Coordinates of C-alpha atoms and ligand atoms in Angstrom, one line a residue:
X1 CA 64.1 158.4 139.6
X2 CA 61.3 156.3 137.8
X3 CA 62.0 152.8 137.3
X4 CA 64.5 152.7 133.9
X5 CA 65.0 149.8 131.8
X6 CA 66.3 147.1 134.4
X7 CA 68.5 144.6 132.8
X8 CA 66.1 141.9 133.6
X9 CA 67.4 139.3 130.9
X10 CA 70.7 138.5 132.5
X11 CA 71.8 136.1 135.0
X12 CA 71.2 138.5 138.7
X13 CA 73.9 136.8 140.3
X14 CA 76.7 136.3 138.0
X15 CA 75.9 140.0 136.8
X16 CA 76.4 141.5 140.4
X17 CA 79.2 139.1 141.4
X18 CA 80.8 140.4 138.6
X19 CA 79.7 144.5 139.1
X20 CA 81.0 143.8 142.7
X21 CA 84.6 142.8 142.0
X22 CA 84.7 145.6 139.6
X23 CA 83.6 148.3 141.5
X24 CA 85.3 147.1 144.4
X25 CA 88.8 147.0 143.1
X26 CA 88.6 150.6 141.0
X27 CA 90.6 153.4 142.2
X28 CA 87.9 155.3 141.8
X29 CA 85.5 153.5 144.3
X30 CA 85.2 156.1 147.0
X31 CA 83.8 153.4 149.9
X32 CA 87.3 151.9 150.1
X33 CA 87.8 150.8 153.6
X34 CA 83.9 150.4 154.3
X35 CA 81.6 147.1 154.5
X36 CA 79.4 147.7 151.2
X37 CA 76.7 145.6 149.4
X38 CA 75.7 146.3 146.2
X39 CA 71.7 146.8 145.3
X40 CA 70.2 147.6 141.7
X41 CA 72.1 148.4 139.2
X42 CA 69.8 150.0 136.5
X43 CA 70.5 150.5 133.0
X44 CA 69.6 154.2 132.7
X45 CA 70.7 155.1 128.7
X46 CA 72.3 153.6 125.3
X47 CA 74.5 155.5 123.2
X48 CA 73.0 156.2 119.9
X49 CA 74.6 154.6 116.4
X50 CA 76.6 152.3 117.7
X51 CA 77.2 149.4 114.7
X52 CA 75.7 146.0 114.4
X53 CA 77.5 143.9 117.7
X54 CA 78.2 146.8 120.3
X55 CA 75.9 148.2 122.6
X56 CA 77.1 151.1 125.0
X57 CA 75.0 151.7 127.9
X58 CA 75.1 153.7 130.9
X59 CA 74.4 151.6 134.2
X60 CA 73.8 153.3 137.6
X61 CA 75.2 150.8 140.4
X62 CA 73.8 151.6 144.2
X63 CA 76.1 151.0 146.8
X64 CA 74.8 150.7 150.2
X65 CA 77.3 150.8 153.8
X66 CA 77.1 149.2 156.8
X67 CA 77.9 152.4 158.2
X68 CA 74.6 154.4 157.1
X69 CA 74.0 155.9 153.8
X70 CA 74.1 154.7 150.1
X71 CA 75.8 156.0 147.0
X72 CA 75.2 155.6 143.3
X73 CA 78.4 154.5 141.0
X74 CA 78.1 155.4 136.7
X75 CA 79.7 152.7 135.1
X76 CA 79.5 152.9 131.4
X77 CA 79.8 149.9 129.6
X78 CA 80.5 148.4 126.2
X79 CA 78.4 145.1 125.2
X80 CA 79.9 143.1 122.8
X81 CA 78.5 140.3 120.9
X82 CA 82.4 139.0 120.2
X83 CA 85.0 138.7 122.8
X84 CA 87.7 141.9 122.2
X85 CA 91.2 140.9 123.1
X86 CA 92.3 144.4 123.5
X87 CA 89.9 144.7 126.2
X88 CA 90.7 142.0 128.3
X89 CA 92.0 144.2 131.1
X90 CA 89.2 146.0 131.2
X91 CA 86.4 143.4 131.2
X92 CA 83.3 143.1 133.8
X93 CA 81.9 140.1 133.0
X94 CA 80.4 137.8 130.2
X95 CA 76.7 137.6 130.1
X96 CA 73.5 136.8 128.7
X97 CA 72.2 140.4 126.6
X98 CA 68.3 140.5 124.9
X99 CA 70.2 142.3 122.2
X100 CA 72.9 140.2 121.6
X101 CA 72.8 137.0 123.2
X102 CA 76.0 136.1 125.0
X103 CA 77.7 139.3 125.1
X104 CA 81.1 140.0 126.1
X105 CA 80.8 143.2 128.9
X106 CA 83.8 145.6 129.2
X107 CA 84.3 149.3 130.5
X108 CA 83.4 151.3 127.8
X109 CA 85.8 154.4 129.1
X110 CA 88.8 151.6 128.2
X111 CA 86.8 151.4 124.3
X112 CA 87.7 153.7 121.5
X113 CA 85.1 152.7 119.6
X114 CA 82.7 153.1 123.1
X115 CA 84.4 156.7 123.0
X116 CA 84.5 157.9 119.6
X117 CA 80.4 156.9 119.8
X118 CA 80.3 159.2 122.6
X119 CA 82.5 161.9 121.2
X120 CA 80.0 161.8 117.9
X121 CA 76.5 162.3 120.4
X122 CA 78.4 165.5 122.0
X123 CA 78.6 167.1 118.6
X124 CA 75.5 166.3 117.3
X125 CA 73.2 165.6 120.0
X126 CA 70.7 162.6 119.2
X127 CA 67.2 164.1 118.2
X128 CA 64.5 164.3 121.5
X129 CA 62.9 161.1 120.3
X130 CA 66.1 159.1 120.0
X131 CA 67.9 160.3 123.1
X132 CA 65.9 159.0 125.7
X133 CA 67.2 159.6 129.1
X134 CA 70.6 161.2 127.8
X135 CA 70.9 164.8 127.0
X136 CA 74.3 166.0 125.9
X137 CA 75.3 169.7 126.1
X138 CA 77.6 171.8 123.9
X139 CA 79.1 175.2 124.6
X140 CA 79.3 177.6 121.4
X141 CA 82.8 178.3 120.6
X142 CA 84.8 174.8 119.9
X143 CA 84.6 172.8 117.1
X144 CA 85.3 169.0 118.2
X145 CA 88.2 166.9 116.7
X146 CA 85.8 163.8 115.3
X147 CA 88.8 162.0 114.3
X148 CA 90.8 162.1 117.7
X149 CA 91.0 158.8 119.4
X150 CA 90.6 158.2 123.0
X151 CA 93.2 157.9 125.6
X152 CA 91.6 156.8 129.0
X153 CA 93.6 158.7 132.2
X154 CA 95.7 156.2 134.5
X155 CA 96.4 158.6 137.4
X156 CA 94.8 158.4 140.6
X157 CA 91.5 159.5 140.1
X158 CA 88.2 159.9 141.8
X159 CA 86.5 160.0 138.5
X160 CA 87.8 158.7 135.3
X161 CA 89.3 160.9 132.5
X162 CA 89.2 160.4 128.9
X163 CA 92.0 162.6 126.3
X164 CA 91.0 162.6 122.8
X165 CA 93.6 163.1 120.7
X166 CA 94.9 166.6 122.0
X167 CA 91.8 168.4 121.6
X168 CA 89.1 167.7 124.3
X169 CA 89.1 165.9 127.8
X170 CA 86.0 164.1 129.0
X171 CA 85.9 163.5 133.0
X172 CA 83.2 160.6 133.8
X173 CA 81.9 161.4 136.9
X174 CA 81.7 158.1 139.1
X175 CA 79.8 158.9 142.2
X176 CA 76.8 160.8 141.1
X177 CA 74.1 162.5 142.8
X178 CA 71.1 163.9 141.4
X179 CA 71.4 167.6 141.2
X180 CA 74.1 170.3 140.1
X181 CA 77.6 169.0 139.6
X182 CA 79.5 172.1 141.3
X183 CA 82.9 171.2 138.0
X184 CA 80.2 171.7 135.8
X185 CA 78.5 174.6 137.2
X186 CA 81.8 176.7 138.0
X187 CA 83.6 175.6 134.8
X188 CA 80.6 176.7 133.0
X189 CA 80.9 180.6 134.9
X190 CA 84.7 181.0 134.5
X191 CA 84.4 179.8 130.7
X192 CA 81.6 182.0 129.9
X193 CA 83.8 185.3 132.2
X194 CA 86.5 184.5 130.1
X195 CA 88.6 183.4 133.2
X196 CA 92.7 182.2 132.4
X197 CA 92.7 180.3 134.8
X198 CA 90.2 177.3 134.0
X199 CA 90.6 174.5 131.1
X200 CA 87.3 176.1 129.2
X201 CA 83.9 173.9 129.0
X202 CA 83.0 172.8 125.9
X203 CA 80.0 170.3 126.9
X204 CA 78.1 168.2 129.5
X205 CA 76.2 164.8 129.6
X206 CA 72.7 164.9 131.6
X207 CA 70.6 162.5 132.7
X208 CA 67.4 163.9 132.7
X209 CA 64.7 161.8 134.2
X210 CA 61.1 164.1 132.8
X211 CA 58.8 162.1 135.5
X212 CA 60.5 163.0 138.1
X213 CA 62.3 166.4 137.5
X214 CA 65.6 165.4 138.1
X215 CA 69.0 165.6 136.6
X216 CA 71.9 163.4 136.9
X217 CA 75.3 165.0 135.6
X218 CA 77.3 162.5 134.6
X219 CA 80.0 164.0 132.8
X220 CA 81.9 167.1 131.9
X221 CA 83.6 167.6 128.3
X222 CA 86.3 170.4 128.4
X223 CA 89.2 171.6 126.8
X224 CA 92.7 169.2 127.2
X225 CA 95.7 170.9 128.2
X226 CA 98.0 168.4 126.7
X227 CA 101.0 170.1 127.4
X228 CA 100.8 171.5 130.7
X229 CA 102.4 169.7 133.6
X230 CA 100.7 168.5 137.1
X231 CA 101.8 171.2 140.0
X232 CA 102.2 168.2 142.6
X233 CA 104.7 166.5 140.2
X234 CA 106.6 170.4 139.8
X235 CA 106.7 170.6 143.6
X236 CA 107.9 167.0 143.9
X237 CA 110.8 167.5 141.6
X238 CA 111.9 170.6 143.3
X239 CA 112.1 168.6 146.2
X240 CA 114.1 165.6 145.0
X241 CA 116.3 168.8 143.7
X242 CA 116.9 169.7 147.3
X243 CA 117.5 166.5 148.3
X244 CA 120.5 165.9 145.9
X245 CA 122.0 168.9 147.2
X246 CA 120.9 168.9 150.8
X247 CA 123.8 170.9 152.4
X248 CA 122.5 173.7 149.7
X249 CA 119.3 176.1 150.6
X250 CA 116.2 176.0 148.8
X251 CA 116.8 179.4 146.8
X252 CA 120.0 178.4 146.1
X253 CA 118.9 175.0 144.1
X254 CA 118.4 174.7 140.8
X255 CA 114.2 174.2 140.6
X256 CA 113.1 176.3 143.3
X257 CA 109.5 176.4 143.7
X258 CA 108.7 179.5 145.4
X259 CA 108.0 181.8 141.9
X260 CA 105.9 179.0 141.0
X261 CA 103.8 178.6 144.4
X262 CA 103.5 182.7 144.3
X263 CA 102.0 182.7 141.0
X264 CA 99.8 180.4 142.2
X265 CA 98.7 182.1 145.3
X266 CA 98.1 185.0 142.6
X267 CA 96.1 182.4 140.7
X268 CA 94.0 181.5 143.3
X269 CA 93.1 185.1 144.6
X270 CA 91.8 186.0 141.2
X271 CA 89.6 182.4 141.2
X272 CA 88.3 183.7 143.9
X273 CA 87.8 187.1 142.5
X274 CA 86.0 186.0 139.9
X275 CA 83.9 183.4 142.1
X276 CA 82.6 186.3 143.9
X277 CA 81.5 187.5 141.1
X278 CA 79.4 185.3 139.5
X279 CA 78.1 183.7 142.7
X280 CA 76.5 184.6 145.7
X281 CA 78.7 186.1 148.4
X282 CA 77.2 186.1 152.0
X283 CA 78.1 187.0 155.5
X284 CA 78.0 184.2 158.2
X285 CA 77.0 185.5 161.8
X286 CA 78.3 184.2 165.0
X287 CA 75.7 181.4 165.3
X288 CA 76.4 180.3 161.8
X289 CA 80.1 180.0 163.1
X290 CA 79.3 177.9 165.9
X291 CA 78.0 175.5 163.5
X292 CA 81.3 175.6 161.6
X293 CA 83.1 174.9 164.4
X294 CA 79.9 172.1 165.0
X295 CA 80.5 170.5 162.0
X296 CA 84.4 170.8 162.0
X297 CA 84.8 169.0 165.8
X298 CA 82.1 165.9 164.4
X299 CA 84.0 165.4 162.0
X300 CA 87.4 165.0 163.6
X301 CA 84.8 162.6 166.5
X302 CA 84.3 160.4 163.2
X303 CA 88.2 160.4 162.0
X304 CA 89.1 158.9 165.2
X305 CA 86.8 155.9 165.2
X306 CA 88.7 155.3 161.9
X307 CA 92.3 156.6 163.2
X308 CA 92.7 156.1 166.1
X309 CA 96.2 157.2 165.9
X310 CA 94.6 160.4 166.1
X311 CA 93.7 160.6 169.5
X312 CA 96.7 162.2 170.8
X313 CA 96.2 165.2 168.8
X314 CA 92.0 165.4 169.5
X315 CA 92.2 167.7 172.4
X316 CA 94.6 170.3 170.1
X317 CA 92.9 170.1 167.1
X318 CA 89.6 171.0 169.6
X319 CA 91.1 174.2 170.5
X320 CA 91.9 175.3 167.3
X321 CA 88.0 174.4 165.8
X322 CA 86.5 176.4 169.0
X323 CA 88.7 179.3 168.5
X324 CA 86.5 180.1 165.6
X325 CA 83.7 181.2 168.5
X326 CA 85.9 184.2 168.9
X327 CA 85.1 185.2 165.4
X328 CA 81.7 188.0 164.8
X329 CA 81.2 187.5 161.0
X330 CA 82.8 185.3 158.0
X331 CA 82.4 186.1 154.6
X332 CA 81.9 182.9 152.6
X333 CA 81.3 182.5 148.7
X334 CA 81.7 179.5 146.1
X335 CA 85.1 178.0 146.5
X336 CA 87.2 175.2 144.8
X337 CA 86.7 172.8 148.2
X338 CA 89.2 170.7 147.6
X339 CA 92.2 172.4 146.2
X340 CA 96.1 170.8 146.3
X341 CA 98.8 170.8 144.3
X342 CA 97.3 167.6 142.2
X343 CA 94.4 170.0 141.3
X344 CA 96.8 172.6 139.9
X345 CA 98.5 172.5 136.1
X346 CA 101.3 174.6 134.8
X347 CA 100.5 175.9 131.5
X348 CA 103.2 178.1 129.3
X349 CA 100.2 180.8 129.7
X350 CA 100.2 180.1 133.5
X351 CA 98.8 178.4 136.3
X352 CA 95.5 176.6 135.6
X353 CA 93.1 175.2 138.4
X354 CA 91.1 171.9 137.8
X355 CA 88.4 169.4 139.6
X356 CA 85.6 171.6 141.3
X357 CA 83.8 169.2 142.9
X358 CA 84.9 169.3 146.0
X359 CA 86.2 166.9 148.4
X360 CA 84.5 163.5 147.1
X361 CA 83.4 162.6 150.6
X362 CA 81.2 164.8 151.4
X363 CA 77.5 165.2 149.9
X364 CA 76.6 167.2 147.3
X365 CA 74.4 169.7 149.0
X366 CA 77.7 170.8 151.5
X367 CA 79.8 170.8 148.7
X368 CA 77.3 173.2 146.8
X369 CA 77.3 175.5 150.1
X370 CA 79.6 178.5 150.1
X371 CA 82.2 178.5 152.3
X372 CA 85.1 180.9 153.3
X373 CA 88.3 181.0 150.4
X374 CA 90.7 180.3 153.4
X375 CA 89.9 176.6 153.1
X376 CA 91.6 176.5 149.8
X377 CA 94.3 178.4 150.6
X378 CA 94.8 175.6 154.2
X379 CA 94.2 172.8 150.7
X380 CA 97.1 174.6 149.1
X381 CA 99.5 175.0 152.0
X382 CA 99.0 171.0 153.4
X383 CA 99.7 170.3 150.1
X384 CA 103.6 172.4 150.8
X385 CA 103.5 170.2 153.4
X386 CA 103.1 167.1 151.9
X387 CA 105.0 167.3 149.0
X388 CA 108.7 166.9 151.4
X389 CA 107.4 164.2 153.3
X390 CA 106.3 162.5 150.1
X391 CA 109.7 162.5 149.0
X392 CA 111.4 161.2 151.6
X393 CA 109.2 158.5 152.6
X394 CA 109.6 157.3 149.0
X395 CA 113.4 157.5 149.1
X396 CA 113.7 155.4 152.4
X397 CA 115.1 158.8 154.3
X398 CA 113.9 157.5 157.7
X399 CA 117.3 156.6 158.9
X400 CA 118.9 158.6 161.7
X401 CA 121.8 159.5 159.8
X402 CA 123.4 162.9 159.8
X403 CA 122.5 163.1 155.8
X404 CA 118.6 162.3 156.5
X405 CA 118.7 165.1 159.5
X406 CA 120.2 167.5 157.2
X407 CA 117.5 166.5 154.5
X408 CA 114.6 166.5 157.0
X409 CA 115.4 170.1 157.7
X410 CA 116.0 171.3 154.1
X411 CA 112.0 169.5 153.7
X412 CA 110.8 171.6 156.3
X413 CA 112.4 174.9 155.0
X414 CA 111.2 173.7 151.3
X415 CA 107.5 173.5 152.7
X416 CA 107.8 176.7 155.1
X417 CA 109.2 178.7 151.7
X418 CA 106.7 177.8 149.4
X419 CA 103.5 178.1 151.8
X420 CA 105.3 181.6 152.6
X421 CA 105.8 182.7 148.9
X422 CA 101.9 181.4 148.4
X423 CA 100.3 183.0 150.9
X424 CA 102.1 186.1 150.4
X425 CA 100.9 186.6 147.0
X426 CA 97.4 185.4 147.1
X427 CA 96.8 188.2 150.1
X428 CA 98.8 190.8 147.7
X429 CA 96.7 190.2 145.1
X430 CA 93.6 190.5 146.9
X431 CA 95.2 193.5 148.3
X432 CA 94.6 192.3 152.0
X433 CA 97.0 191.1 155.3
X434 CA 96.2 188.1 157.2
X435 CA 94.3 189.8 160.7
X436 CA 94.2 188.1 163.9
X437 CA 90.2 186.6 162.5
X438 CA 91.7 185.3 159.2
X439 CA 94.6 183.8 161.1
X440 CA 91.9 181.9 163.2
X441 CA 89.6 180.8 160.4
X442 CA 93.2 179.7 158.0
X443 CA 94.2 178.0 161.2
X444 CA 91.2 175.7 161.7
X445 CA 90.8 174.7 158.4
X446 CA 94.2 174.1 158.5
X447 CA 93.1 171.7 161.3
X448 CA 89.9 170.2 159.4
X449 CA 91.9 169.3 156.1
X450 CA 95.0 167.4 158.3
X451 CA 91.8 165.5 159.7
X452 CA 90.1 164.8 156.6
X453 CA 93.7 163.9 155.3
X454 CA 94.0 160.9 157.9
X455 CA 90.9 159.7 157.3
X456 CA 91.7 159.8 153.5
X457 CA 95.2 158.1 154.0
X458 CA 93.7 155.3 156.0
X459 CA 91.3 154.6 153.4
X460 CA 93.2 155.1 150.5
X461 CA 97.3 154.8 151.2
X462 CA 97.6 153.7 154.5
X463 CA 101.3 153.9 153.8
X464 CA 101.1 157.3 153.8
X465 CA 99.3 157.9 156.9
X466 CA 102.0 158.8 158.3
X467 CA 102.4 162.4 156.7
X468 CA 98.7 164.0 158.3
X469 CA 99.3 162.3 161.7
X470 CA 103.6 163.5 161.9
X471 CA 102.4 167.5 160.6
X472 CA 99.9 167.0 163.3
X473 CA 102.9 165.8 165.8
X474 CA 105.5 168.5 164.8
X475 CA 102.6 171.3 165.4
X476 CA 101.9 170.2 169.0
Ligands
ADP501 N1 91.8 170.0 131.2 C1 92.8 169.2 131.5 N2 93.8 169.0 130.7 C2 94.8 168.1 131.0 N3 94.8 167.4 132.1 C3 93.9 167.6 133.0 C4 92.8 168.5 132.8 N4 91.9 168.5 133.8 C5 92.5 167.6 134.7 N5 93.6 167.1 134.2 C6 94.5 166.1 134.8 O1 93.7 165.0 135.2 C7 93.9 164.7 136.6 C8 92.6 164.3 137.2 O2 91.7 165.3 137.0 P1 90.7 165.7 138.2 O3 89.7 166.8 137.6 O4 91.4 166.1 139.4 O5 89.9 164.3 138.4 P2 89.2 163.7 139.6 O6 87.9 164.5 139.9 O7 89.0 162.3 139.2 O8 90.2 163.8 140.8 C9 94.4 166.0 137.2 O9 95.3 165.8 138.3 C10 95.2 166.7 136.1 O10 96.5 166.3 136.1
LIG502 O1 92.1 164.8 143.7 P1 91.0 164.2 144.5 O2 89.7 165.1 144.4 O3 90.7 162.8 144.3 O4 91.4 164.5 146.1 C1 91.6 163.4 147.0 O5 92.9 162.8 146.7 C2 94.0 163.6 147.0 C3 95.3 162.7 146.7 O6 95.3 162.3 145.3 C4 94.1 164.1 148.4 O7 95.2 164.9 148.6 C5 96.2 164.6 149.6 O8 97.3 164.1 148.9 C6 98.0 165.0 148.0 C7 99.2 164.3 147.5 O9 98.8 163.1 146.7 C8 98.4 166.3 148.7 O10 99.0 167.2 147.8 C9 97.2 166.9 149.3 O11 97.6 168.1 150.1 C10 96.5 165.9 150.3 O12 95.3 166.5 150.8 C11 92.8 164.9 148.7 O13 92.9 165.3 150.0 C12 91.6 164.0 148.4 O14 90.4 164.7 148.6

């Protein structure tokens, strides 16, 4: 990227001490975990029209690990020349701005007047001259709600979302990486084929840097299901359903879950349908495979220099990755890449499927690869899996009472009905059985997403490390 406007007039230090902490203690800071120091952070765009006393800006932060490697964070941020008490949860810092002399520096994503600025460039886009670096995108087809006011998400996020009003949903991406955002990208295909199973697109945010030809996605504008509720939050309340009536079966409670997680698996089959037919399909051959398996058994060698717990289970999960070498072929096209319950929304019109981008750890250029549909169907059925053991380690069910046996089997019948009731219908939609090669491949990924899984725990909940490493203890 050429050199963009550095924010040369402010203190260096204060300024990064500042971007540090902040960074460092978002939920959406994916180097959790990892020794990190923070380099540039360049200003790379201003929003246009925003009144006398606010600037909004768009910084680029680069974070560089002690491990290897360095990432770039988007933090958007709102400059003010007045201190703004409804912000004062959300500020970064307080420093010297050419613009505005001491300025008061928040999140802007926490700002609706930050927002409603950036609602107003998506539906009419700032002229070439005036845009500089920041090219915003509309879809035909959607008129925007100019008057909504913005809600910022407070789930557990690798991004951050934005609701206005109950029209449109902006997700700011936080880790970016020059090139094609796969959300963007996929949303864009299932909009334009009309797909039921996708919130539609309505815009995008580029940042298009002319000298050196590339192109920064930085966020995605799309239509807000307000009333649709989170699958992982279904699933969990069918479980807590069991659990009050534990001595009862789970067809037999009020809530069951297994219509729902069919009509998903149906969901998912005609994704992928409609996947294949707007991307490329292709057909791995054997030595393509054995890279698969390559990649699959280095990953689970750099899991266990960060859980070691998982040692135990290293020479298993080995046999399952090389039992791939058995396989001739494998057909692989664009999937989801990351898909769980949490990515999955229950709409009165049916199941819709969100967050394309794969998992957030791994770089963009593997997540842009195709890959075979059976890792989101292993995403979906470790999700079946965690959603009892979620339950009762946040009820305290650990004790070895007769009542916590009783529930602990009811969990495991809960997760074994719902992967069944999935799996069944996504292969009876795509009119297909699971053969001894698709048993193999569903297998290891099954075995690659527990291992990602631990590594993700560890970083991210170590108290619920616990459910990868005791699915990978039951299965041994
Ligand atoms: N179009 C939408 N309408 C309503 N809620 C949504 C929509 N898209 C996503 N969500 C909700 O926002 C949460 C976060 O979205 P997601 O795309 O998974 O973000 P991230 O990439 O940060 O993980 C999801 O779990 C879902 O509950
Ligand atoms: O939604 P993200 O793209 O941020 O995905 C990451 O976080 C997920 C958790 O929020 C994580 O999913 C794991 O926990 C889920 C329960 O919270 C469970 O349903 C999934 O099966 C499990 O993998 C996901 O792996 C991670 O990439």
């Amino acid at each position: 990227m050429a050199e963009a406007d550095r924010p040369d007039d402010r203190d260096g230090a204060a300024v990064n001490d500042d971007i540090r902490r902040w960074v460092g203690e978002a939920r959406w800071f994916g180097g959790k975990g990892r020794e990190w120091t923070l380099g540039d952070v360049r200003r790379v765009g201003e929003l246009p029209d925003a009144p006398a006393g606010l600037r909004v800006r768009i910084e680029l932060a680069e974070i560089s690990y002690a491990d290897g490697g360095t990432e770039l964070y988007q933090l958007p941020l709102a400059y003010y020349a007045e201190p703004q008490d409804r912000l004062g949860h959300a500020l970064v810092g307080e420093w010297h701005d050419d613009d505005l002399g001491r300025a008061w520096v928040y999140d802007a994503l926490h700002d609706r007047e930050s927002m409603a600025l950036w609602l107003r460039a998506f539906a009419a886009p700032p002229s070439s001259t005036a845009r500089g670096l920041l090219d915003f995108h509309t879809l035909p087809g959607h008129e925007l709600d100019l008057e909504a006011h913005s809600t910022l998400f407070s789930g557990e996020q690798s991004n951050s979302s934005v609701a206005f009003g109950e029209d449109a949903l902006m997700k700011v991406f936080r880790k970016v990486t020059p090139g094609v955002n796969p959300d963007i990208a996929i949303h864009q295909v299932l909009t334009e084929a009309a797909s039921t199973h996708v919130a539609a697109l309505y815009g995008w945010l580029d940042l298009v840097d002319e000298e050196t030809n590339t192109t920064i996605q930085l966020a995605m504008l799309q239509q807000f299901l307000r009333t649709a509720s989170d699958g992982w939050d279904l699933a969990l309340a069918s479980v807590r359903n069991l659990f009050a009536e534990a001595d009862l079966h789970a067809d037999e409670v009020g809530g069951d879950f297994a219509g729902e997680a069919a009509r998903l698996g149906a969901a998912l089959a005609e994704v992928h349908a409609d996947l294949a037919a707007h991307f490329p399909v292709e057909r791995r051959d054997a030595a393509a495979i054995d890279d698969l398996a390559e990649a699959m058994e280095a990953r689970l060698d750099e899991a266990l220099v960060v859980v070691p717990d998982l040692a135990p289970y290293a020479d298993g999960l080995r046999e399952r990755f090389a039992a791939l070498r058995g396989l001739d072929a494998v057909e692989v096209q664009q999937v989801h890449g990351d898909l769980h319950l949490g990515q999955t929304l229950r709409t009165v019109r049916g199941w819709k499927i969100v967050d394309f981008e794969g998992e957030p750890a791994k770089p963009l250029a593997v997540r842009l690869e195709p890959d075979s549909v059976w890792r989101d169907v292993a995403g979906m059925l470790r999700s079946f899996d965690y959603a009892p053991r979620v339950v009762a380690l946040s009820g305290g069910s650990l004790e070895l009472d007769a009542e916590a046996e009783q529930r602990s089997y009811r969990a495991a019948e809960w997760a074994q009905r719902n992967r069944t009731a999935f799996l069944d219908a996504y292969t009876e939609e795509r009119g297909e059985v699971v053969g001894t090669a698709s048993a193999t491949l569903l297998d290891a990924y099954l075995a690659d997403k527990v291992v990602y899984e631990a590594v993700y725990e560890a970083r991210n909940r170590p108290g619920w490390l616990s459910i990868p490493l005791s699915a990978l203890e039951e299965s041994s």
